[in-house]
Amino acid sequence: MTEQYRRELGLSPNDNGDRGVVPEDERRAVARLIERGLSRPLQATDYDTSWALRLSNANGTPAYPRLLGPLLDRQREDGSWGGQIHHGHDRLLTTLAVVIAISGLADPRAEESRDAGVLYLRRHSEDLDPETDRTIGFELIFPALLEEAAEIGLDLPLAAPRHLEREREAKLNLLPKDGILTSHTTALFSLEAFRPNLDVEEAAGLLLDNGSMANSPSATACLLGQIPDWRDRLPRSAAYLDALLAPPASGLPAAHPCDVFVRAWTLYYMQHGGLFEANRDLLEPYLEHLWGSVWPKGVGFASTSGFVDSDDTAMTMLVLHRAGYEVDGSLLLAFEEDRWFSVHKHESNPSVSANLHILEASPVIPEKDRGRVREKILAHLFAIRRGGAYWRDKWHASVYYPTTRALAILSRYERSRLEPTVEWLLANQRSDGSWGEHMPTTEETSLVLLSLLQYHRTARPVPKEPMRRAAAYLLAADGPTDRGFPELWIGKSLYAPIFVIEAVRLSALTLYKDTFGEA
């Protein structure tokens, strides 16, 4: 890592490679993170799991019967399924998907759970706030599930809200007019939205080499559910699901594989936390994997798919460039719009975090374009800042994810305009030292602590006591709860990238120790 980037990240030479003997506890922590992180990088979601529960073998027996018990165990007291925070789109979509999946099962407990789920749906049918960032494909999937619920006789006085119908039409208008499901588009990730009109043969022809439909476990299970002898006809797809559901797994994750995403984000935070160079020998395979995952048009969240997006492209370019690789930042210009950068084609609204990461990666963009890119993104981001202090993002249910990235990145360009953000973060710390928009979480506390430490080291001193209390909270809350990490990332449902969360926690604690000389 060059001296320029050490200064930008608030790191001294001693943080990167010139540290003498690396502390053994740090080395063990990095090695442990790597060892366990890639085997199961995302927690299972109730939504994706519900689609696997629908599958039957050719003889009519359940394909994955052991999923039922854990899924019923995860039903909440109010009758819903979904993430730990109450996000209207996530809870309604997930509960509806599970209720449909368990309807008709000859199991008294399943019948009782179904009735409780139906009651939840009736009571919370108005929870769809149009101002809340919806889950991926919600405007397509939710109406399709409502139609299916009516077909199987579920008594749900639900109808897709008018604003959702408008969004559905707008989304469909963005997609290719000729054959949405006859070519590789992002719509394949939400294949279940098109299930009633699905041409099974055409859709099967779009499966990836790993057997998945666009690396989506739920979309894959949905397709297989339309084929009685799916194990014989699509053995690679069956093997894909079997591997994900092998014990001790209790469900399907939101995406698989997501090898580029977890490596890029993990290395990114390790670079910010001063963990990278001293442990580079352990992390070198990650860099090589990312280097081999760059497609001619960019990078996607998985190396097995041709879908590229600006966020994964920016993060991969940034990590590789800081590690000394020669990268072609002009790939990012393909995502440029009139007032911002899009994440991918057919996008209806921009992402704050993606634009932040492109801004951070602007040094790899050709020099003749660099000034324009920076000016455009800065103008866009400050124009959409809320309350003069914070940001929200379409990919994350917490205000703290985009706000902490903004503090760390924008302070290099507009330091004086970030003071309200610092004060807002400090004012919203909880009494136990944590941060959390909906509940105290390891992830949000780690993000805030890391960004405040960087600001403290590069911009101006921040009071130590709030950061000390945050570090103490993280040490006491070592690991996920009994239900896993609270799901804050927005996919088709809310999900939690375990690997990334543990990486940012370790990076925040390491940078705190280096900053104040305290264990």
Short mmCIF file of C-alpha atoms in Angstrom, two decimals:
data_model
loop_
_atom_site.label_atom_id
_atom_site.label_comp_id
_atom_site.label_asym_id
_atom_site.label_seq_id
_atom_site.Cartn_x
_atom_site.Cartn_y
_atom_site.Cartn_z
CA MET A 1 0.00 0.00 0.00
CA THR A 2 1.43 3.39 -0.99
CA GLU A 3 2.18 6.18 1.46
CA GLN A 4 -0.63 8.21 -0.15
CA TYR A 5 -3.22 5.61 0.80
CA ARG A 6 -1.79 5.17 4.25
CA ARG A 7 -2.37 8.88 4.82
CA GLU A 8 -5.88 8.78 3.32
CA LEU A 9 -6.88 5.90 5.58
CA GLY A 10 -5.29 7.48 8.63
CA LEU A 11 -2.63 4.78 8.87
CA SER A 12 1.01 5.25 9.76
CA PRO A 13 3.79 3.14 8.20
CA ASN A 14 3.72 1.01 11.34
CA ASP A 15 0.18 -0.06 10.47
CA ASN A 16 1.14 -1.57 7.14
CA GLY A 17 3.94 -4.01 6.85
CA ASP A 18 6.53 -2.18 8.98
CA ARG A 19 5.16 -3.34 12.30
CA GLY A 20 7.91 -5.71 13.29
CA VAL A 21 6.36 -8.78 14.88
CA VAL A 22 2.62 -8.92 14.25
CA PRO A 23 0.72 -9.47 17.53
CA GLU A 24 -0.15 -13.14 17.84
CA ASP A 25 -3.74 -12.44 18.87
CA GLU A 26 -4.27 -10.36 15.72
CA ARG A 27 -2.72 -13.03 13.54
CA ARG A 28 -4.92 -15.72 15.05
CA ALA A 29 -8.03 -13.57 14.66
CA VAL A 30 -7.35 -12.95 10.97
CA ALA A 31 -6.60 -16.63 10.35
CA ARG A 32 -9.75 -17.71 12.21
CA LEU A 33 -11.86 -15.26 10.24
CA ILE A 34 -10.53 -16.61 6.95
CA GLU A 35 -10.87 -20.25 7.96
CA ARG A 36 -14.54 -20.10 8.86
CA GLY A 37 -15.70 -17.14 6.80
CA LEU A 38 -15.83 -18.49 3.28
CA SER A 39 -17.56 -21.78 4.08
CA ARG A 40 -20.86 -20.10 4.99
CA PRO A 41 -20.50 -16.34 4.36
CA LEU A 42 -24.23 -15.48 4.53
CA GLN A 43 -26.82 -16.45 7.11
CA ALA A 44 -29.83 -18.42 5.92
CA THR A 45 -33.02 -16.45 5.27
CA ASP A 46 -36.57 -17.59 5.93
CA TYR A 47 -37.62 -16.32 2.51
CA ASP A 48 -35.16 -18.40 0.48
CA THR A 49 -35.68 -21.40 2.76
CA SER A 50 -39.44 -21.32 2.12
CA TRP A 51 -38.86 -22.04 -1.57
CA ALA A 52 -36.74 -25.11 -0.77
CA LEU A 53 -39.47 -26.33 1.59
CA ARG A 54 -41.91 -26.40 -1.35
CA LEU A 55 -39.85 -28.95 -3.26
CA SER A 56 -40.98 -32.57 -3.49
CA ASN A 57 -39.27 -35.66 -4.79
CA ALA A 58 -40.68 -37.49 -7.82
CA ASN A 59 -42.61 -39.83 -5.49
CA GLY A 60 -44.30 -36.89 -3.76
CA THR A 61 -42.30 -36.96 -0.52
CA PRO A 62 -40.75 -33.68 0.75
CA ALA A 63 -37.30 -33.12 -0.70
CA TYR A 64 -35.97 -31.36 2.40
CA PRO A 65 -38.26 -32.32 5.30
CA ARG A 66 -35.80 -31.32 8.02
CA LEU A 67 -36.22 -27.64 7.07
CA LEU A 68 -39.74 -27.50 8.45
CA GLY A 69 -38.96 -27.71 12.16
CA PRO A 70 -36.27 -24.98 12.24
CA LEU A 71 -38.43 -22.74 10.02
CA LEU A 72 -41.41 -23.07 12.36
CA ASP A 73 -39.10 -22.45 15.31
CA ARG A 74 -38.09 -19.13 13.76
CA GLN A 75 -41.65 -17.82 13.61
CA ARG A 76 -41.95 -14.75 15.82
CA GLU A 77 -44.46 -14.19 18.59
CA ASP A 78 -46.49 -11.87 16.35
CA GLY A 79 -46.83 -14.64 13.76
CA SER A 80 -44.32 -13.26 11.26
CA TRP A 81 -41.13 -14.55 9.69
CA GLY A 82 -38.18 -12.48 8.49
CA GLY A 83 -35.25 -10.49 9.80
CA GLN A 84 -34.75 -9.46 13.42
CA ILE A 85 -35.62 -5.83 12.77
CA HIS A 86 -39.15 -4.98 11.68
CA HIS A 87 -38.83 -3.96 8.05
CA GLY A 88 -42.29 -3.92 6.49
CA HIS A 89 -41.33 -5.20 3.05
CA ASP A 90 -39.13 -7.97 4.44
CA ARG A 91 -41.65 -9.19 7.03
CA LEU A 92 -44.70 -9.14 4.72
CA LEU A 93 -42.93 -10.79 1.79
CA THR A 94 -41.20 -13.44 3.92
CA THR A 95 -44.31 -14.24 5.97
CA LEU A 96 -46.43 -14.56 2.85
CA ALA A 97 -43.83 -16.85 1.21
CA VAL A 98 -43.62 -19.10 4.29
CA VAL A 99 -47.40 -19.23 4.77
CA ILE A 100 -47.83 -20.40 1.17
CA ALA A 101 -45.04 -22.97 1.58
CA ILE A 102 -46.55 -24.58 4.70
CA SER A 103 -50.17 -24.45 3.54
CA GLY A 104 -51.55 -27.88 2.86
CA LEU A 105 -48.96 -29.72 4.95
CA ALA A 106 -50.49 -32.47 7.05
CA ASP A 107 -48.78 -31.27 10.20
CA PRO A 108 -50.73 -29.79 13.15
CA ARG A 109 -47.90 -27.48 14.09
CA ALA A 110 -47.59 -26.21 10.51
CA GLU A 111 -51.33 -25.54 10.42
CA GLU A 112 -51.12 -23.55 13.66
CA SER A 113 -48.15 -21.56 12.35
CA ARG A 114 -49.92 -20.90 9.06
CA ASP A 115 -52.95 -19.50 10.86
CA ALA A 116 -50.74 -17.23 12.99
CA GLY A 117 -48.95 -16.08 9.83
CA VAL A 118 -52.24 -15.32 8.08
CA LEU A 119 -53.37 -13.31 11.10
CA TYR A 120 -50.14 -11.32 10.99
CA LEU A 121 -50.64 -10.56 7.30
CA ARG A 122 -54.18 -9.34 7.95
CA ARG A 123 -53.09 -7.09 10.80
CA HIS A 124 -50.05 -5.63 9.07
CA SER A 125 -51.29 -5.21 5.52
CA GLU A 126 -50.67 -1.45 5.78
CA ASP A 127 -46.98 -1.79 6.73
CA LEU A 128 -45.72 -0.97 3.24
CA ASP A 129 -44.37 2.53 3.65
CA PRO A 130 -43.60 3.83 0.12
CA GLU A 131 -40.76 5.88 1.63
CA THR A 132 -38.99 2.77 2.97
CA ASP A 133 -36.39 1.13 0.75
CA ARG A 134 -38.07 -1.99 -0.54
CA THR A 135 -36.40 -5.35 -0.89
CA ILE A 136 -35.05 -6.42 -4.29
CA GLY A 137 -37.79 -7.25 -6.75
CA PHE A 138 -40.53 -6.65 -4.16
CA GLU A 139 -42.76 -4.81 -6.61
CA LEU A 140 -42.60 -7.91 -8.85
CA ILE A 141 -42.56 -10.79 -6.35
CA PHE A 142 -45.13 -9.65 -3.77
CA PRO A 143 -48.05 -9.24 -6.24
CA ALA A 144 -47.23 -12.68 -7.71
CA LEU A 145 -47.34 -14.28 -4.25
CA LEU A 146 -50.63 -12.54 -3.46
CA GLU A 147 -52.13 -14.07 -6.60
CA GLU A 148 -50.84 -17.50 -5.62
CA ALA A 149 -52.24 -17.13 -2.10
CA ALA A 150 -55.67 -16.41 -3.59
CA GLU A 151 -55.37 -19.43 -5.90
CA ILE A 152 -54.77 -21.83 -3.01
CA GLY A 153 -57.63 -20.36 -1.00
CA LEU A 154 -55.84 -18.35 1.67
CA ASP A 155 -58.20 -15.79 3.16
CA LEU A 156 -56.05 -12.70 2.86
CA PRO A 157 -57.77 -9.34 2.44
CA LEU A 158 -54.64 -8.06 0.76
CA ALA A 159 -54.21 -6.33 -2.54
CA ALA A 160 -51.08 -4.81 -3.96
CA PRO A 161 -51.10 -1.09 -3.05
CA ARG A 162 -51.51 1.32 -5.94
CA HIS A 163 -48.00 2.69 -5.52
CA LEU A 164 -46.69 -0.89 -5.80
CA GLU A 165 -48.61 -1.46 -9.03
CA ARG A 166 -47.07 1.73 -10.44
CA GLU A 167 -43.61 0.59 -9.40
CA ARG A 168 -44.22 -2.82 -10.97
CA GLU A 169 -45.16 -1.24 -14.29
CA ALA A 170 -42.17 1.09 -14.12
CA LYS A 171 -39.82 -1.83 -13.41
CA LEU A 172 -41.23 -3.92 -16.24
CA ASN A 173 -40.80 -0.96 -18.59
CA LEU A 174 -37.09 -0.83 -17.70
CA LEU A 175 -36.56 -4.48 -18.60
CA PRO A 176 -36.08 -5.72 -22.18
CA LYS A 177 -39.35 -5.72 -24.09
CA ASP A 178 -38.70 -8.99 -25.90
CA GLY A 179 -38.50 -11.97 -23.60
CA ILE A 180 -37.56 -10.92 -20.08
CA LEU A 181 -36.73 -14.55 -19.33
CA THR A 182 -35.12 -15.51 -22.63
CA SER A 183 -31.78 -13.81 -21.99
CA HIS A 184 -29.48 -13.15 -19.06
CA THR A 185 -30.87 -10.09 -17.29
CA THR A 186 -31.07 -9.13 -13.61
CA ALA A 187 -34.75 -10.20 -13.71
CA LEU A 188 -33.59 -13.80 -13.46
CA PHE A 189 -32.56 -13.20 -9.85
CA SER A 190 -36.27 -12.66 -9.12
CA LEU A 191 -37.50 -15.52 -11.28
CA GLU A 192 -40.23 -16.41 -8.78
CA ALA A 193 -42.06 -13.21 -9.74
CA PHE A 194 -42.74 -14.72 -13.16
CA ARG A 195 -43.62 -18.26 -12.02
CA PRO A 196 -47.26 -18.30 -13.30
CA ASN A 197 -46.15 -17.55 -16.88
CA LEU A 198 -42.82 -19.35 -16.78
CA ASP A 199 -41.61 -21.23 -19.83
CA VAL A 200 -39.71 -23.92 -17.95
CA GLU A 201 -37.61 -25.07 -20.90
CA GLU A 202 -36.52 -21.57 -21.80
CA ALA A 203 -35.73 -20.72 -18.18
CA ALA A 204 -33.76 -23.93 -17.67
CA GLY A 205 -31.61 -22.93 -20.62
CA LEU A 206 -30.48 -19.86 -18.66
CA LEU A 207 -29.12 -21.76 -15.66
CA LEU A 208 -25.50 -21.03 -14.84
CA ASP A 209 -22.79 -23.67 -14.98
CA ASN A 210 -23.04 -24.12 -11.21
CA GLY A 211 -26.69 -25.14 -11.62
CA SER A 212 -28.15 -21.97 -10.14
CA MET A 213 -30.53 -19.43 -11.55
CA ALA A 214 -28.53 -16.18 -11.38
CA ASN A 215 -26.84 -17.39 -8.15
CA SER A 216 -30.18 -17.09 -6.33
CA PRO A 217 -31.11 -20.14 -4.21
CA SER A 218 -34.79 -19.12 -4.09
CA ALA A 219 -35.01 -18.53 -7.84
CA THR A 220 -33.31 -21.91 -8.41
CA ALA A 221 -35.72 -23.71 -6.07
CA CYS A 222 -38.66 -21.95 -7.73
CA LEU A 223 -37.65 -23.27 -11.16
CA LEU A 224 -37.10 -26.80 -9.87
CA GLY A 225 -40.53 -26.72 -8.27
CA GLN A 226 -42.08 -26.55 -11.75
CA ILE A 227 -40.42 -29.84 -12.78
CA PRO A 228 -41.65 -33.08 -11.13
CA ASP A 229 -38.47 -35.04 -11.94
CA TRP A 230 -36.13 -32.13 -11.28
CA ARG A 231 -33.40 -34.27 -9.74
CA ASP A 232 -33.08 -36.34 -12.92
CA ARG A 233 -33.57 -33.52 -15.42
CA LEU A 234 -31.43 -30.87 -13.72
CA PRO A 235 -28.83 -32.75 -11.64
CA ARG A 236 -26.45 -29.78 -11.33
CA SER A 237 -29.23 -27.63 -9.91
CA ALA A 238 -30.17 -30.40 -7.48
CA ALA A 239 -26.54 -30.68 -6.42
CA TYR A 240 -26.39 -26.90 -5.96
CA LEU A 241 -29.29 -26.96 -3.47
CA ASP A 242 -28.14 -30.19 -1.80
CA ALA A 243 -24.73 -28.66 -1.06
CA LEU A 244 -26.29 -25.52 0.44
CA LEU A 245 -28.70 -27.56 2.58
CA ALA A 246 -26.23 -30.17 3.79
CA PRO A 247 -26.23 -30.45 7.60
CA PRO A 248 -25.84 -28.44 9.76
CA ALA A 249 -27.41 -25.82 7.47
CA SER A 250 -30.97 -24.97 8.48
CA GLY A 251 -31.89 -23.04 5.36
CA LEU A 252 -30.83 -21.32 2.15
CA PRO A 253 -28.83 -18.08 2.01
CA ALA A 254 -29.88 -14.99 0.05
CA ALA A 255 -27.27 -15.61 -2.65
CA HIS A 256 -24.66 -18.19 -3.50
CA PRO A 257 -21.96 -17.91 -4.49
CA CYS A 258 -21.09 -14.35 -3.51
CA ASP A 259 -17.34 -14.88 -3.60
CA VAL A 260 -16.41 -11.49 -5.05
CA PHE A 261 -18.61 -9.52 -2.67
CA VAL A 262 -17.36 -11.13 0.53
CA ARG A 263 -13.70 -10.96 -0.48
CA ALA A 264 -13.80 -7.38 -1.74
CA TRP A 265 -15.68 -6.01 1.27
CA THR A 266 -13.54 -7.97 3.74
CA LEU A 267 -10.24 -6.84 2.24
CA TYR A 268 -11.57 -3.29 2.03
CA TYR A 269 -12.27 -3.13 5.76
CA MET A 270 -9.01 -4.84 6.61
CA GLN A 271 -7.16 -2.19 4.61
CA HIS A 272 -9.04 0.52 6.50
CA GLY A 273 -8.29 -1.14 9.85
CA GLY A 274 -4.56 -1.53 9.27
CA LEU A 275 -4.79 -5.32 9.12
CA PHE A 276 -3.91 -5.82 5.49
CA GLU A 277 -0.17 -5.56 4.82
CA ALA A 278 0.95 -7.26 8.03
CA ASN A 279 -1.25 -10.24 7.17
CA ARG A 280 -0.88 -10.10 3.41
CA ASP A 281 0.46 -13.64 3.13
CA LEU A 282 -2.82 -14.91 4.59
CA LEU A 283 -4.88 -12.64 2.35
CA GLU A 284 -2.97 -13.06 -0.92
CA PRO A 285 -5.31 -15.82 -2.20
CA TYR A 286 -8.21 -13.38 -1.81
CA LEU A 287 -6.44 -10.82 -3.97
CA GLU A 288 -5.65 -13.38 -6.64
CA HIS A 289 -9.26 -14.55 -6.62
CA LEU A 290 -10.48 -10.98 -7.13
CA TRP A 291 -7.90 -10.37 -9.86
CA GLY A 292 -9.17 -13.44 -11.70
CA SER A 293 -12.80 -12.34 -11.32
CA VAL A 294 -12.58 -9.12 -13.35
CA TRP A 295 -14.68 -9.43 -16.50
CA PRO A 296 -14.17 -7.29 -19.64
CA LYS A 297 -17.06 -5.04 -18.53
CA GLY A 298 -16.47 -5.04 -14.77
CA VAL A 299 -17.12 -7.17 -11.72
CA GLY A 300 -20.24 -8.75 -10.23
CA PHE A 301 -20.99 -10.05 -6.73
CA ALA A 302 -20.10 -13.57 -7.93
CA SER A 303 -17.38 -14.68 -10.31
CA THR A 304 -19.71 -17.32 -11.80
CA SER A 305 -22.08 -14.79 -13.35
CA GLY A 306 -21.70 -12.34 -16.20
CA PHE A 307 -23.80 -9.75 -14.36
CA VAL A 308 -21.62 -6.76 -13.48
CA ASP A 309 -22.40 -3.83 -11.20
CA SER A 310 -20.65 -0.61 -10.29
CA ASP A 311 -20.46 -1.29 -6.54
CA ASP A 312 -18.56 -4.59 -6.75
CA THR A 313 -16.47 -3.17 -9.59
CA ALA A 314 -15.47 -0.11 -7.58
CA MET A 315 -14.67 -2.08 -4.42
CA THR A 316 -12.65 -4.68 -6.32
CA MET A 317 -10.72 -2.03 -8.27
CA LEU A 318 -10.06 -0.09 -5.07
CA VAL A 319 -8.80 -3.10 -3.10
CA LEU A 320 -6.59 -4.34 -5.94
CA HIS A 321 -5.17 -0.88 -6.65
CA ARG A 322 -4.26 -0.32 -3.01
CA ALA A 323 -2.58 -3.71 -3.04
CA GLY A 324 -0.39 -2.70 -5.99
CA TYR A 325 -2.27 -4.19 -8.93
CA GLU A 326 -2.67 -2.30 -12.21
CA VAL A 327 -6.41 -1.97 -12.80
CA ASP A 328 -8.54 -0.38 -15.51
CA GLY A 329 -10.76 2.15 -13.74
CA SER A 330 -12.34 3.24 -17.02
CA LEU A 331 -14.73 0.30 -16.53
CA LEU A 332 -16.57 2.42 -13.99
CA LEU A 333 -17.46 5.04 -16.60
CA ALA A 334 -19.93 2.63 -18.20
CA PHE A 335 -22.20 3.20 -15.19
CA GLU A 336 -22.24 7.00 -15.45
CA GLU A 337 -25.62 8.75 -15.68
CA ASP A 338 -26.52 12.44 -15.98
CA ARG A 339 -26.42 13.18 -12.23
CA TRP A 340 -24.97 10.06 -10.58
CA PHE A 341 -23.66 6.56 -11.23
CA SER A 342 -26.03 3.60 -11.47
CA VAL A 343 -25.34 0.18 -9.96
CA HIS A 344 -26.48 -1.78 -13.01
CA LYS A 345 -28.71 -1.50 -16.04
CA HIS A 346 -32.49 -1.43 -15.55
CA GLU A 347 -32.07 0.37 -12.19
CA SER A 348 -34.94 2.53 -10.94
CA ASN A 349 -33.08 4.55 -8.27
CA PRO A 350 -29.40 5.15 -7.42
CA SER A 351 -27.42 3.80 -4.48
CA VAL A 352 -25.65 6.11 -2.02
CA SER A 353 -23.00 3.56 -1.05
CA ALA A 354 -22.20 2.65 -4.66
CA ASN A 355 -21.63 6.31 -5.53
CA LEU A 356 -19.44 6.68 -2.44
CA HIS A 357 -17.33 3.70 -3.42
CA ILE A 358 -16.93 4.99 -6.99
CA LEU A 359 -15.80 8.32 -5.56
CA GLU A 360 -13.31 6.52 -3.32
CA ALA A 361 -12.06 4.55 -6.34
CA SER A 362 -11.77 7.69 -8.50
CA PRO A 363 -7.93 7.60 -8.44
CA VAL A 364 -8.08 4.60 -10.79
CA ILE A 365 -10.38 6.41 -13.25
CA PRO A 366 -8.56 8.04 -16.21
CA GLU A 367 -7.27 11.46 -15.21
CA LYS A 368 -9.23 13.29 -17.91
CA ASP A 369 -12.51 12.02 -16.39
CA ARG A 370 -11.57 12.14 -12.72
CA GLY A 371 -12.58 15.72 -11.97
CA ARG A 372 -15.98 15.37 -13.63
CA VAL A 373 -16.72 12.15 -11.77
CA ARG A 374 -15.80 13.62 -8.39
CA GLU A 375 -17.76 16.82 -8.95
CA LYS A 376 -20.86 14.91 -10.09
CA ILE A 377 -20.86 12.46 -7.16
CA LEU A 378 -20.14 15.11 -4.53
CA ALA A 379 -22.98 17.30 -5.79
CA HIS A 380 -25.38 14.35 -5.83
CA LEU A 381 -24.48 13.07 -2.37
CA PHE A 382 -24.69 16.38 -0.55
CA ALA A 383 -27.96 17.15 -2.33
CA ILE A 384 -29.58 14.02 -0.88
CA ARG A 385 -28.12 14.19 2.64
CA ARG A 386 -30.95 14.08 5.16
CA GLY A 387 -31.30 16.54 7.99
CA GLY A 388 -27.96 17.98 6.96
CA ALA A 389 -26.25 15.06 8.72
CA TYR A 390 -26.95 11.51 7.49
CA TRP A 391 -27.74 9.32 4.47
CA ARG A 392 -29.91 6.31 3.62
CA ASP A 393 -29.11 3.61 1.08
CA LYS A 394 -31.12 1.13 -0.97
CA TRP A 395 -28.83 -1.80 -0.08
CA HIS A 396 -28.89 -1.46 3.70
CA ALA A 397 -31.68 -1.04 6.26
CA SER A 398 -29.53 1.00 8.65
CA VAL A 399 -28.77 4.66 8.30
CA TYR A 400 -25.33 3.99 9.77
CA TYR A 401 -23.94 2.02 6.82
CA PRO A 402 -24.04 4.82 4.22
CA THR A 403 -23.42 7.54 6.80
CA THR A 404 -20.21 5.99 8.12
CA ARG A 405 -18.91 5.36 4.62
CA ALA A 406 -19.74 8.98 3.75
CA LEU A 407 -17.84 10.27 6.79
CA ALA A 408 -14.74 8.27 5.91
CA ILE A 409 -14.79 9.06 2.18
CA LEU A 410 -16.24 12.57 1.85
CA SER A 411 -14.01 14.04 4.56
CA ARG A 412 -11.14 13.87 2.07
CA TYR A 413 -12.96 16.38 -0.13
CA GLU A 414 -15.40 18.37 2.02
CA ARG A 415 -14.13 18.08 5.59
CA SER A 416 -15.89 21.13 6.97
CA ARG A 417 -19.28 19.93 5.70
CA LEU A 418 -18.94 16.66 7.65
CA GLU A 419 -18.93 18.21 11.13
CA PRO A 420 -22.74 17.88 11.48
CA THR A 421 -22.38 14.19 10.61
CA VAL A 422 -19.80 13.64 13.35
CA GLU A 423 -21.98 15.40 15.91
CA TRP A 424 -25.04 13.43 14.79
CA LEU A 425 -23.21 10.13 15.20
CA LEU A 426 -21.93 11.03 18.66
CA ALA A 427 -25.37 12.20 19.75
CA ASN A 428 -26.99 8.92 18.72
CA GLN A 429 -24.72 6.55 20.63
CA ARG A 430 -26.73 4.31 22.96
CA SER A 431 -26.16 4.18 26.70
CA ASP A 432 -24.39 0.80 26.44
CA GLY A 433 -21.81 2.23 24.02
CA SER A 434 -23.40 0.76 20.91
CA TRP A 435 -25.10 2.16 17.85
CA GLY A 436 -28.14 0.73 16.12
CA GLU A 437 -31.05 2.30 14.31
CA HIS A 438 -33.49 -0.41 15.35
CA MET A 439 -31.56 -2.26 18.08
CA PRO A 440 -27.95 -2.36 19.32
CA THR A 441 -25.83 -4.30 16.83
CA THR A 442 -22.23 -5.38 16.42
CA GLU A 443 -22.29 -4.36 12.77
CA GLU A 444 -23.50 -0.79 13.21
CA THR A 445 -21.28 -0.18 16.24
CA SER A 446 -18.25 -1.46 14.34
CA LEU A 447 -19.03 0.74 11.34
CA VAL A 448 -19.40 3.88 13.45
CA LEU A 449 -16.32 3.20 15.56
CA LEU A 450 -14.17 2.57 12.50
CA SER A 451 -15.33 5.77 10.78
CA LEU A 452 -14.87 7.92 13.90
CA LEU A 453 -11.37 6.53 14.38
CA GLN A 454 -10.49 7.37 10.78
CA TYR A 455 -11.90 10.87 11.17
CA HIS A 456 -9.99 11.25 14.45
CA ARG A 457 -6.73 10.28 12.71
CA THR A 458 -7.15 12.26 9.48
CA ALA A 459 -9.40 15.25 10.17
CA ARG A 460 -9.68 16.42 13.78
CA PRO A 461 -9.71 14.82 17.24
CA VAL A 462 -12.91 13.10 18.32
CA PRO A 463 -13.63 12.64 22.05
CA LYS A 464 -12.09 9.36 23.16
CA GLU A 465 -14.76 8.29 25.65
CA PRO A 466 -17.51 7.46 23.11
CA MET A 467 -15.01 5.37 21.14
CA ARG A 468 -13.76 3.61 24.29
CA ARG A 469 -17.33 2.68 25.20
CA ALA A 470 -17.96 1.41 21.68
CA ALA A 471 -14.83 -0.78 21.79
CA ALA A 472 -15.90 -2.17 25.16
CA TYR A 473 -19.33 -3.01 23.73
CA LEU A 474 -17.75 -4.86 20.79
CA LEU A 475 -15.48 -6.87 23.07
CA ALA A 476 -18.41 -7.87 25.25
CA ALA A 477 -20.62 -8.72 22.27
CA ASP A 478 -18.17 -11.16 20.72
CA GLY A 479 -20.13 -12.84 17.95
CA PRO A 480 -23.75 -13.17 16.78
CA THR A 481 -26.81 -13.71 18.97
CA ASP A 482 -28.60 -17.05 19.16
CA ARG A 483 -30.52 -16.04 16.01
CA GLY A 484 -27.37 -14.89 14.25
CA PHE A 485 -26.44 -11.32 13.40
CA PRO A 486 -29.41 -8.95 12.95
CA GLU A 487 -30.13 -8.87 9.22
CA LEU A 488 -29.57 -5.36 7.85
CA TRP A 489 -28.52 -5.87 4.23
CA ILE A 490 -31.28 -5.60 1.65
CA GLY A 491 -31.69 -8.43 -0.85
CA LYS A 492 -34.97 -10.08 -1.78
CA SER A 493 -35.30 -10.23 1.99
CA LEU A 494 -33.01 -8.85 4.69
CA TYR A 495 -29.81 -10.84 5.16
CA ALA A 496 -26.54 -10.76 7.10
CA PRO A 497 -23.08 -11.26 5.51
CA ILE A 498 -21.35 -12.88 8.50
CA PHE A 499 -17.88 -12.66 6.99
CA VAL A 500 -18.09 -8.93 6.29
CA ILE A 501 -19.56 -8.10 9.71
CA GLU A 502 -16.80 -9.98 11.52
CA ALA A 503 -14.17 -8.30 9.34
CA VAL A 504 -15.37 -4.78 10.14
CA ARG A 505 -15.56 -5.59 13.86
CA LEU A 506 -12.00 -6.92 13.88
CA SER A 507 -10.78 -3.92 11.87
CA ALA A 508 -12.47 -1.41 14.20
CA LEU A 509 -11.01 -3.01 17.32
CA THR A 510 -7.55 -3.25 15.77
CA LEU A 511 -7.57 0.41 14.74
CA TYR A 512 -8.81 1.42 18.20
CA LYS A 513 -5.94 -0.51 19.81
CA ASP A 514 -3.41 1.10 17.48
CA THR A 515 -4.87 4.59 18.00
CA PHE A 516 -4.94 4.59 21.78
CA GLY A 517 -2.44 1.85 22.66
CA GLU A 518 -5.07 -0.07 24.61
CA ALA A 519 -5.95 -3.73 24.30
#
